[in-house]
PDB file of C-alpha atoms and ligand atoms in Angstrom:
ATOM      1  CA  MET A 160      14.347   6.923 -15.991  1.00 85.00           C
ATOM      2  CA  GLN A 161      10.857   7.392 -14.679  1.00 95.00           C
ATOM      3  CA  LYS A 162      10.674   9.333 -11.511  1.00 98.00           C
ATOM      4  CA  VAL A 163       8.544   7.259  -8.923  1.00 98.00           C
ATOM      5  CA  THR A 164       5.589   9.628  -7.595  1.00 98.00           C
ATOM      6  CA  ILE A 165       1.981   8.715  -5.708  1.00 98.00           C
ATOM      7  CA  GLN A 166       0.357   7.954  -9.036  1.00 98.00           C
ATOM      8  CA  THR A 167       3.297   5.303  -9.214  1.00 98.00           C
ATOM      9  CA  PHE A 168       2.343   4.101  -5.694  1.00 98.00           C
ATOM     10  CA  LYS A 169      -1.478   3.933  -6.834  1.00 98.00           C
ATOM     11  CA  GLN A 170      -0.687   1.947 -10.084  1.00 98.00           C
ATOM     12  CA  MET A 171       1.663  -0.780  -8.338  1.00 98.00           C
ATOM     13  CA  LYS A 172      -1.266  -0.947  -5.872  1.00 98.00           C
ATOM     14  CA  ALA A 173      -3.461  -1.383  -8.838  1.00 98.00           C
ATOM     15  CA  ASP A 174      -0.889  -4.284 -10.426  1.00 98.00           C
ATOM     16  CA  GLY A 175      -0.358  -6.216  -7.310  1.00 98.00           C
ATOM     17  CA  GLN A 176       3.230  -5.029  -7.479  1.00 98.00           C
ATOM     18  CA  LYS A 177       5.292  -4.992  -4.090  1.00 98.00           C
ATOM     19  CA  ILE A 178       6.604  -1.827  -3.304  1.00 99.00           C
ATOM     20  CA  SER A 179      10.099  -1.348  -1.654  1.00 99.00           C
ATOM     21  CA  MET A 180      11.284   1.587   0.429  1.00 99.00           C
ATOM     22  CA  LEU A 181      14.185   2.176   2.664  1.00 99.00           C
ATOM     23  CA  THR A 182      15.533   4.760   4.745  1.00 99.00           C
ATOM     24  CA  ALA A 183      18.314   6.987   4.489  1.00 99.00           C
ATOM     25  CA  TYR A 184      19.713  10.530   5.792  1.00 98.00           C
ATOM     26  CA  ASP A 185      22.629  11.619   3.877  1.00 98.00           C
ATOM     27  CA  TYR A 186      23.589  12.341   0.230  1.00 98.00           C
ATOM     28  CA  THR A 187      25.824   9.295   0.037  1.00 98.00           C
ATOM     29  CA  MET A 188      23.712   6.346   1.442  1.00 98.00           C
ATOM     30  CA  ALA A 189      20.714   8.029  -0.475  1.00 99.00           C
ATOM     31  CA  ALA A 190      22.411   7.584  -4.088  1.00 98.00           C
ATOM     32  CA  LEU A 191      23.745   3.955  -3.289  1.00 98.00           C
ATOM     33  CA  LEU A 192      20.184   3.174  -2.296  1.00 98.00           C
ATOM     34  CA  ASP A 193      18.374   4.977  -5.201  1.00 98.00           C
ATOM     35  CA  ALA A 194      21.155   3.264  -7.773  1.00 98.00           C
ATOM     36  CA  GLY A 195      19.915   0.102  -5.931  1.00 98.00           C
ATOM     37  CA  GLY A 196      16.506   0.543  -7.533  1.00 98.00           C
ATOM     38  CA  VAL A 197      14.131   1.133  -4.295  1.00 98.00           C
ATOM     39  CA  ASP A 198      10.964   2.781  -5.120  1.00 99.00           C
ATOM     40  CA  SER A 199      11.177   4.877  -2.155  1.00 99.00           C
ATOM     41  CA  ILE A 200      13.454   6.748   0.369  1.00 99.00           C
ATOM     42  CA  LEU A 201      12.223   7.839   3.293  1.00 99.00           C
ATOM     43  CA  VAL A 202      14.028  10.506   5.251  1.00 99.00           C
ATOM     44  CA  GLY A 203      12.808   8.814   8.949  1.00 98.00           C
ATOM     45  CA  ASP A 204      12.792  10.493  11.846  1.00 98.00           C
ATOM     46  CA  SER A 205      14.688   7.495  13.454  1.00 98.00           C
ATOM     47  CA  ALA A 206      17.409   9.802  11.736  1.00 98.00           C
ATOM     48  CA  ALA A 207      17.575  11.034  15.703  1.00 98.00           C
ATOM     49  CA  ASN A 208      18.599   7.237  16.508  1.00 97.00           C
ATOM     50  CA  VAL A 209      20.598   6.393  13.733  1.00 97.00           C
ATOM     51  CA  MET A 210      22.491   9.641  13.111  1.00 97.00           C
ATOM     52  CA  ASN A 211      22.579  11.174  16.228  1.00 96.00           C
ATOM     53  CA  GLY A 212      22.642   8.572  18.836  1.00 96.00           C
ATOM     54  CA  TRP A 213      19.342   9.580  20.562  1.00 98.00           C
ATOM     55  CA  SER A 214      17.687   6.713  22.777  1.00 97.00           C
ATOM     56  CA  THR A 215      14.151   7.723  20.946  1.00 98.00           C
ATOM     57  CA  THR A 216      13.034   9.706  18.081  1.00 98.00           C
ATOM     58  CA  LEU A 217      11.870  12.721  20.026  1.00 98.00           C
ATOM     59  CA  PRO A 218      14.363  15.130  20.122  1.00 98.00           C
ATOM     60  CA  ILE A 219      15.131  15.713  16.507  1.00 98.00           C
ATOM     61  CA  THR A 220      13.921  18.807  15.426  1.00 98.00           C
ATOM     62  CA  VAL A 221      12.170  20.278  11.657  1.00 98.00           C
ATOM     63  CA  ASP A 222      15.274  22.388  11.066  1.00 98.00           C
ATOM     64  CA  GLN A 223      17.101  18.737  11.406  1.00 98.00           C
ATOM     65  CA  MET A 224      15.012  17.044   9.151  1.00 98.00           C
ATOM     66  CA  ILE A 225      15.268  19.189   6.811  1.00 99.00           C
ATOM     67  CA  TYR A 226      19.050  18.890   6.634  1.00 98.00           C
ATOM     68  CA  HIS A 227      18.515  15.384   6.602  1.00 98.00           C
ATOM     69  CA  ALA A 228      15.778  15.494   3.931  1.00 99.00           C
ATOM     70  CA  SER A 229      17.969  17.952   1.209  1.00 98.00           C
ATOM     71  CA  ALA A 230      20.749  16.158   1.231  1.00 99.00           C
ATOM     72  CA  VAL A 231      18.837  12.697   0.542  1.00 99.00           C
ATOM     73  CA  VAL A 232      16.894  14.988  -2.338  1.00 99.00           C
ATOM     74  CA  ARG A 233      19.982  15.975  -3.953  1.00 98.00           C
ATOM     75  CA  ALA A 234      21.366  12.384  -4.461  1.00 98.00           C
ATOM     76  CA  VAL A 235      18.192  11.047  -5.777  1.00 98.00           C
ATOM     77  CA  GLN A 236      17.241  10.108  -9.509  1.00 98.00           C
ATOM     78  CA  ARG A 237      14.557   7.840  -9.504  1.00 98.00           C
ATOM     79  CA  ALA A 238      12.802   7.193  -5.789  1.00 99.00           C
ATOM     80  CA  LEU A 239      10.294   8.921  -4.157  1.00 99.00           C
ATOM     81  CA  VAL A 240      11.423  10.831  -1.053  1.00 99.00           C
ATOM     82  CA  VAL A 241       8.594  10.876   2.049  1.00 99.00           C
ATOM     83  CA  VAL A 242      10.373  12.555   4.797  1.00 99.00           C
ATOM     84  CA  ASP A 243       8.714  12.291   8.663  1.00 99.00           C
ATOM     85  CA  MET A 244       7.257  15.266  10.196  1.00 98.00           C
ATOM     86  CA  PRO A 245       9.001  14.824  13.552  1.00 98.00           C
ATOM     87  CA  PHE A 246       7.701  14.929  17.140  1.00 98.00           C
ATOM     88  CA  GLY A 247       6.159  18.241  18.053  1.00 98.00           C
ATOM     89  CA  SER A 248       5.828  19.704  14.359  1.00 98.00           C
ATOM     90  CA  TYR A 249       2.411  18.803  14.091  1.00 98.00           C
ATOM     91  CA  GLN A 250       0.778  17.691  17.408  1.00 97.00           C
ATOM     92  CA  VAL A 251       0.110  21.175  18.418  1.00 98.00           C
ATOM     93  CA  SER A 252      -2.435  22.881  16.309  1.00 98.00           C
ATOM     94  CA  VAL A 253      -3.789  22.290  12.789  1.00 98.00           C
ATOM     95  CA  ALA A 254      -2.093  25.416  11.763  1.00 98.00           C
ATOM     96  CA  GLU A 255       1.730  24.643  12.997  1.00 98.00           C
ATOM     97  CA  ALA A 256       1.218  21.009  11.333  1.00 98.00           C
ATOM     98  CA  VAL A 257       0.252  22.769   7.691  1.00 98.00           C
ATOM     99  CA  LYS A 258       3.011  25.356   8.389  1.00 98.00           C
ATOM    100  CA  ASN A 259       5.475  22.800   9.551  1.00 99.00           C
ATOM    101  CA  ALA A 260       4.794  20.423   6.200  1.00 99.00           C
ATOM    102  CA  VAL A 261       4.973  23.537   4.047  1.00 98.00           C
ATOM    103  CA  ARG A 262       8.369  24.385   5.305  1.00 98.00           C
ATOM    104  CA  ILE A 263       9.671  20.641   5.058  1.00 99.00           C
ATOM    105  CA  MET A 264       8.656  20.225   1.264  1.00 98.00           C
ATOM    106  CA  LYS A 265       9.647  23.728   0.233  1.00 98.00           C
ATOM    107  CA  GLU A 266      13.160  23.412   1.962  1.00 98.00           C
ATOM    108  CA  SER A 267      14.096  20.005   1.233  1.00 98.00           C
ATOM    109  CA  GLY A 268      12.362  19.376  -1.798  1.00 98.00           C
ATOM    110  CA  ALA A 269      10.511  16.141  -1.099  1.00 98.00           C
ATOM    111  CA  GLY A 270       7.708  14.135  -2.470  1.00 98.00           C
ATOM    112  CA  ALA A 271       5.692  13.774   0.392  1.00 99.00           C
ATOM    113  CA  VAL A 272       5.657  13.910   4.267  1.00 99.00           C
ATOM    114  CA  LYS A 273       4.794  10.676   6.794  1.00 99.00           C
ATOM    115  CA  ILE A 274       2.844  11.384   9.969  1.00 98.00           C
ATOM    116  CA  GLU A 275       2.283   9.045  12.969  1.00 98.00           C
ATOM    117  CA  GLY A 276      -0.980   8.505  14.524  1.00 98.00           C
ATOM    118  CA  GLY A 277      -5.043   8.141  13.970  1.00 98.00           C
ATOM    119  CA  GLU A 278      -8.171   9.576  14.133  1.00 98.00           C
ATOM    120  CA  THR A 279      -6.609  12.188  16.926  1.00 97.00           C
ATOM    121  CA  TYR A 280      -4.430  13.997  14.107  1.00 98.00           C
ATOM    122  CA  ARG A 281      -7.491  13.839  11.040  1.00 98.00           C
ATOM    123  CA  GLU A 282      -7.772  17.810  11.132  1.00 98.00           C
ATOM    124  CA  HIS A 283      -4.217  18.098  11.058  1.00 98.00           C
ATOM    125  CA  ILE A 284      -3.662  15.437   8.331  1.00 98.00           C
ATOM    126  CA  SER A 285      -6.404  16.415   6.322  1.00 98.00           C
ATOM    127  CA  ALA A 286      -5.422  19.938   6.113  1.00 98.00           C
ATOM    128  CA  ILE A 287      -1.922  19.156   5.209  1.00 98.00           C
ATOM    129  CA  ILE A 288      -3.264  17.226   2.125  1.00 98.00           C
ATOM    130  CA  ASP A 289      -5.620  19.999   1.303  1.00 98.00           C
ATOM    131  CA  ALA A 290      -2.750  22.494   0.746  1.00 98.00           C
ATOM    132  CA  GLY A 291      -1.509  19.836  -1.753  1.00 98.00           C
ATOM    133  CA  ILE A 292       1.027  17.409   0.275  1.00 99.00           C
ATOM    134  CA  PRO A 293       0.924  13.965  -0.131  1.00 99.00           C
ATOM    135  CA  VAL A 294       0.996  12.287   2.970  1.00 99.00           C
ATOM    136  CA  VAL A 295       1.678   8.532   4.485  1.00 99.00           C
ATOM    137  CA  GLY A 296      -0.019   7.833   7.454  1.00 98.00           C
ATOM    138  CA  HIS A 297       2.237   6.147  10.150  1.00 98.00           C
ATOM    139  CA  LEU A 298      -0.016   3.232  12.420  1.00 98.00           C
ATOM    140  CA  GLY A 299       0.549   0.380  14.781  1.00 98.00           C
ATOM    141  CA  LEU A 300       3.887   0.935  16.973  1.00 98.00           C
ATOM    142  CA  THR A 301       4.402   4.534  16.403  1.00 98.00           C
ATOM    143  CA  PRO A 302       7.653   5.185  17.894  1.00 98.00           C
ATOM    144  CA  GLN A 303       6.747   9.139  18.861  1.00 98.00           C
ATOM    145  CA  SER A 304       4.654   7.604  21.230  1.00 97.00           C
ATOM    146  CA  VAL A 305       7.049   5.716  23.268  1.00 97.00           C
ATOM    147  CA  HIS A 306       6.554   7.282  26.452  1.00 98.00           C
ATOM    148  CA  LYS A 307       2.808   6.355  25.939  1.00 96.00           C
ATOM    149  CA  PHE A 308       3.043   2.572  25.353  1.00 96.00           C
ATOM    150  CA  GLY A 309       6.004   2.589  27.485  1.00 97.00           C
ATOM    151  CA  GLY A 310       8.355   0.958  25.043  1.00 97.00           C
ATOM    152  CA  TYR A 311       8.628  -0.761  21.744  1.00 97.00           C
ATOM    153  CA  ALA A 312       7.093  -4.024  21.986  1.00 97.00           C
ATOM    154  CA  ILE A 313       4.454  -5.177  19.467  1.00 97.00           C
ATOM    155  CA  ARG A 314       0.986  -3.313  19.077  1.00 97.00           C
ATOM    156  CA  ALA A 315      -2.857  -4.297  18.272  1.00 98.00           C
ATOM    157  CA  LYS A 316      -2.600  -8.124  19.723  1.00 97.00           C
ATOM    158  CA  GLU A 317      -5.942  -7.106  21.693  1.00 98.00           C
ATOM    159  CA  LYS A 318      -9.111  -6.975  19.901  1.00 98.00           C
ATOM    160  CA  ASP A 319      -9.635  -3.486  20.679  1.00 98.00           C
ATOM    161  CA  GLU A 320      -6.224  -1.767  19.887  1.00 98.00           C
ATOM    162  CA  ALA A 321      -6.519  -4.129  16.507  1.00 98.00           C
ATOM    163  CA  GLN A 322     -10.244  -2.726  16.004  1.00 98.00           C
ATOM    164  CA  GLN A 323      -8.586   1.179  16.522  1.00 98.00           C
ATOM    165  CA  LEU A 324      -6.203   0.185  13.755  1.00 98.00           C
ATOM    166  CA  LYS A 325      -8.419  -0.690  11.315  1.00 98.00           C
ATOM    167  CA  SER A 326     -10.704   2.308  11.865  1.00 98.00           C
ATOM    168  CA  ASP A 327      -7.893   4.508  11.831  1.00 98.00           C
ATOM    169  CA  ALA A 328      -6.332   2.972   8.458  1.00 98.00           C
ATOM    170  CA  ALA A 329      -9.752   3.448   6.949  1.00 98.00           C
ATOM    171  CA  MET A 330     -10.189   7.016   7.983  1.00 98.00           C
ATOM    172  CA  LEU A 331      -6.361   8.023   6.840  1.00 98.00           C
ATOM    173  CA  ALA A 332      -7.468   6.614   3.366  1.00 98.00           C
ATOM    174  CA  SER A 333     -10.677   8.378   2.969  1.00 98.00           C
ATOM    175  CA  ILE A 334      -8.871  11.340   3.969  1.00 98.00           C
ATOM    176  CA  GLY A 335      -6.724  11.109   1.253  1.00 98.00           C
ATOM    177  CA  CYS A 336      -3.478   9.788   2.397  1.00 98.00           C
ATOM    178  CA  PHE A 337      -1.749   7.791  -0.471  1.00 98.00           C
ATOM    179  CA  ALA A 338       0.275   5.113   1.346  1.00 99.00           C
ATOM    180  CA  LEU A 339       0.271   3.844   5.072  1.00 99.00           C
ATOM    181  CA  VAL A 340       3.012   2.504   6.713  1.00 99.00           C
ATOM    182  CA  ILE A 341       1.951   0.202   9.540  1.00 98.00           C
ATOM    183  CA  GLU A 342       4.541  -0.851  12.031  1.00 98.00           C
ATOM    184  CA  LYS A 343       5.207  -3.864  14.341  1.00 98.00           C
ATOM    185  CA  VAL A 344       1.769  -5.365  14.415  1.00 98.00           C
ATOM    186  CA  PRO A 345       0.718  -9.082  13.964  1.00 98.00           C
ATOM    187  CA  ALA A 346       0.625 -10.035  10.394  1.00 98.00           C
ATOM    188  CA  THR A 347      -3.180 -11.271   9.764  1.00 98.00           C
ATOM    189  CA  LEU A 348      -4.499  -8.133  11.130  1.00 98.00           C
ATOM    190  CA  ALA A 349      -1.718  -5.990   8.491  1.00 98.00           C
ATOM    191  CA  MET A 350      -2.763  -8.498   5.782  1.00 98.00           C
ATOM    192  CA  GLU A 351      -6.628  -7.764   6.499  1.00 98.00           C
ATOM    193  CA  VAL A 352      -5.772  -4.206   6.605  1.00 98.00           C
ATOM    194  CA  SER A 353      -3.892  -3.948   3.078  1.00 98.00           C
ATOM    195  CA  ARG A 354      -6.650  -6.026   1.573  1.00 98.00           C
ATOM    196  CA  SER A 355      -9.169  -3.581   2.997  1.00 98.00           C
ATOM    197  CA  LEU A 356      -7.774  -0.358   1.607  1.00 98.00           C
ATOM    198  CA  PRO A 357      -7.469   1.134  -1.783  1.00 98.00           C
ATOM    199  CA  ILE A 358      -3.743   2.793  -0.860  1.00 98.00           C
ATOM    200  CA  PRO A 359      -0.431   0.517  -0.577  1.00 98.00           C
ATOM    201  CA  VAL A 360       0.251  -0.220   3.151  1.00 98.00           C
ATOM    202  CA  ILE A 361       4.281  -1.016   3.569  1.00 98.00           C
ATOM    203  CA  GLY A 362       4.979  -2.662   6.096  1.00 98.00           C
ATOM    204  CA  ILE A 363       7.647  -2.741   9.039  1.00 98.00           C
ATOM    205  CA  GLY A 364       7.421  -6.129  11.299  1.00 98.00           C
ATOM    206  CA  ALA A 365       3.683  -6.558   9.580  1.00 98.00           C
ATOM    207  CA  GLY A 366       4.532 -10.050   7.818  1.00 98.00           C
ATOM    208  CA  ASN A 367       4.546 -10.309   3.818  1.00 98.00           C
ATOM    209  CA  CYS A 368       0.795  -9.950   3.291  1.00 98.00           C
ATOM    210  CA  VAL A 369       1.080  -6.023   2.656  1.00 98.00           C
ATOM    211  CA  ASP A 370       1.776  -3.918  -0.421  1.00 98.00           C
ATOM    212  CA  GLY A 371       5.162  -3.280   0.322  1.00 98.00           C
ATOM    213  CA  GLN A 372       7.982  -3.085   3.167  1.00 98.00           C
ATOM    214  CA  VAL A 373      10.192  -0.471   4.791  1.00 99.00           C
ATOM    215  CA  LEU A 374      13.160  -1.224   6.730  1.00 98.00           C
ATOM    216  CA  VAL A 375      15.965   1.194   8.298  1.00 98.00           C
ATOM    217  CA  GLY A 376      19.274   1.522   5.574  1.00 98.00           C
ATOM    218  CA  GLN A 377      21.729   0.744   7.912  1.00 98.00           C
ATOM    219  CA  ASP A 378      19.816  -2.113   9.553  1.00 98.00           C
ATOM    220  CA  MET A 379      19.608  -4.056   6.450  1.00 98.00           C
ATOM    221  CA  LEU A 380      22.963  -3.508   5.833  1.00 98.00           C
ATOM    222  CA  GLY A 381      23.962  -4.821   8.945  1.00 98.00           C
ATOM    223  CA  MET A 382      25.794  -1.491  10.262  1.00 97.00           C
ATOM    224  CA  ASN A 383      24.591  -1.822  14.000  1.00 92.00           C
ATOM    225  CA  ASP A 384      25.819  -4.570  15.331  1.00 90.00           C
ATOM    226  CA  SER A 385      23.801  -4.019  19.126  1.00 90.00           C
ATOM    227  CA  PHE A 386      20.194  -3.763  17.199  1.00 90.00           C
ATOM    228  CA  LYS A 387      18.644  -6.973  15.627  1.00 91.00           C
ATOM    229  CA  PRO A 388      14.703  -6.934  16.174  1.00 95.00           C
ATOM    230  CA  ARG A 389      13.195 -10.382  14.794  1.00 95.00           C
ATOM    231  CA  PHE A 390      11.991  -8.203  11.882  1.00 97.00           C
ATOM    232  CA  VAL A 391      15.294  -7.047  10.325  1.00 98.00           C
ATOM    233  CA  ARG A 392      16.886  -9.201   8.040  1.00 98.00           C
ATOM    234  CA  ARG A 393      20.492  -8.269   7.352  1.00 98.00           C
ATOM    235  CA  PHE A 394      21.429  -8.476   3.739  1.00 98.00           C
ATOM    236  CA  LEU A 395      24.987  -7.766   4.184  1.00 98.00           C
ATOM    237  CA  ASN A 396      27.624  -7.461   7.289  1.00 97.00           C
ATOM    238  CA  LEU A 397      28.954  -4.148   7.026  1.00 98.00           C
ATOM    239  CA  ALA A 398      29.931  -3.204  10.307  1.00 97.00           C
ATOM    240  CA  THR A 399      32.592  -6.363  10.159  1.00 97.00           C
ATOM    241  CA  GLU A 400      33.552  -5.415   6.545  1.00 98.00           C
ATOM    242  CA  ILE A 401      33.739  -1.228   7.845  1.00 98.00           C
ATOM    243  CA  THR A 402      35.676  -2.272  10.861  1.00 98.00           C
ATOM    244  CA  ASP A 403      38.088  -4.864   9.118  1.00 98.00           C
ATOM    245  CA  ALA A 404      38.926  -1.853   6.444  1.00 98.00           C
ATOM    246  CA  VAL A 405      39.228   0.558   8.962  1.00 98.00           C
ATOM    247  CA  SER A 406      41.664  -1.965  11.224  1.00 98.00           C
ATOM    248  CA  ARG A 407      43.843  -2.805   7.817  1.00 98.00           C
ATOM    249  CA  TYR A 408      44.018   0.970   7.471  1.00 98.00           C
ATOM    250  CA  ASN A 409      45.274   1.887  10.645  1.00 98.00           C
ATOM    251  CA  ASN A 410      47.639  -1.187  10.398  1.00 98.00           C
ATOM    252  CA  GLU A 411      49.131   0.403   7.125  1.00 98.00           C
ATOM    253  CA  VAL A 412      49.478   3.651   8.488  1.00 98.00           C
ATOM    254  CA  LYS A 413      51.265   2.671  11.575  1.00 98.00           C
ATOM    255  CA  ALA A 414      53.972   0.210   9.533  1.00 98.00           C
ATOM    256  CA  GLY A 415      54.404   2.948   6.902  1.00 98.00           C
ATOM    257  CA  THR A 416      53.147   1.353   4.167  1.00 98.00           C
ATOM    258  CA  PHE A 417      50.157   3.128   3.208  1.00 98.00           C
ATOM    259  CA  PRO A 418      50.730   5.651   1.390  1.00 98.00           C
ATOM    260  CA  SER A 419      52.509   3.765  -1.650  1.00 98.00           C
ATOM    261  CA  ALA A 420      55.180   5.406  -4.534  1.00 97.00           C
ATOM    262  CA  ASP A 421      51.554   5.210  -6.403  1.00 98.00           C
ATOM    263  CA  GLU A 422      49.599   7.177  -3.882  1.00 98.00           C
ATOM    264  CA  GLN A 423      51.762   9.918  -4.119  1.00 97.00           C
ATOM    265  CA  TYR A 424      52.490  13.131  -5.994  1.00 98.00           C
TER     266      TYR A 424
HETATM  267  O1  LIG B  90      11.586   6.710  11.194  1.00 75.38           O
HETATM  268  C1  LIG B  90      11.501   5.452  10.540  1.00 75.38           C
HETATM  269  O2  LIG B  90      12.541   5.393  10.562  1.00 75.38           O
HETATM  270  C2  LIG B  90      10.316   5.060  10.171  1.00 75.38           C
HETATM  271  C3  LIG B  90      10.256   3.604  10.158  1.00 75.38           C
HETATM  272  C4  LIG B  90      11.240   2.644  10.295  1.00 75.38           C
HETATM  273  C5  LIG B  90       9.057   3.375   9.329  1.00 75.38           C
HETATM  274  O3  LIG B  90       9.437   5.944  10.710  1.00 75.38           O
END
């Protein structure tokens, strides 16, 4: 089995082959996603929401990201593991950004990091790439800036913001990011960016005319009944499957029918 690398991403863009990416934050789920054949697993800072119940991604720390990422790396045989640099880990200074990116790579064993933002973080991202660390950019809706945006609404609908996004995307490709995630922007804008860049553009809520797609694993498996934005397709309704199974277990324990004679020593 050939491991997916940043060279694979490059080749897939050149061949017009779509890249599939899903998030995972633990060993068991990462093993299942890898077995399902996804090209890349993102250890997103959405772990703050999905695994820890926070309402934003802001509270998660570098140590917690490393904890999640190292579990994922231990499970994965093929997919490229990308780890989000969490809020506060790269914004303060270029030196802090490099130090934290190095820690994430060294202590998790992942293959790349992802960083939200454009021009403001050009130097920070450049320095991380210069340190030999592959970087995925992230533009459009960048959840770490939720308080600046005032919510999670679609981004870059207006001309000025769309223009800024295009110039940030070109800049990120020019300084050496090997891929770009674009979140919740008009599909036509995402298509334009994808066609203009030499690196793959992976969309989430950005339409189908990009080079790949990413979703939160728990969202596409239907594990969260209360979160269903338009861009999420549930490929399974695991919330119902799990609660049904737990209810059957509960009933059997209470009825004294579990364990059976065959299930004991
Ligand atoms: O943290 C995350 O899950 C992400 C993706 C959804 C792109 O950044």
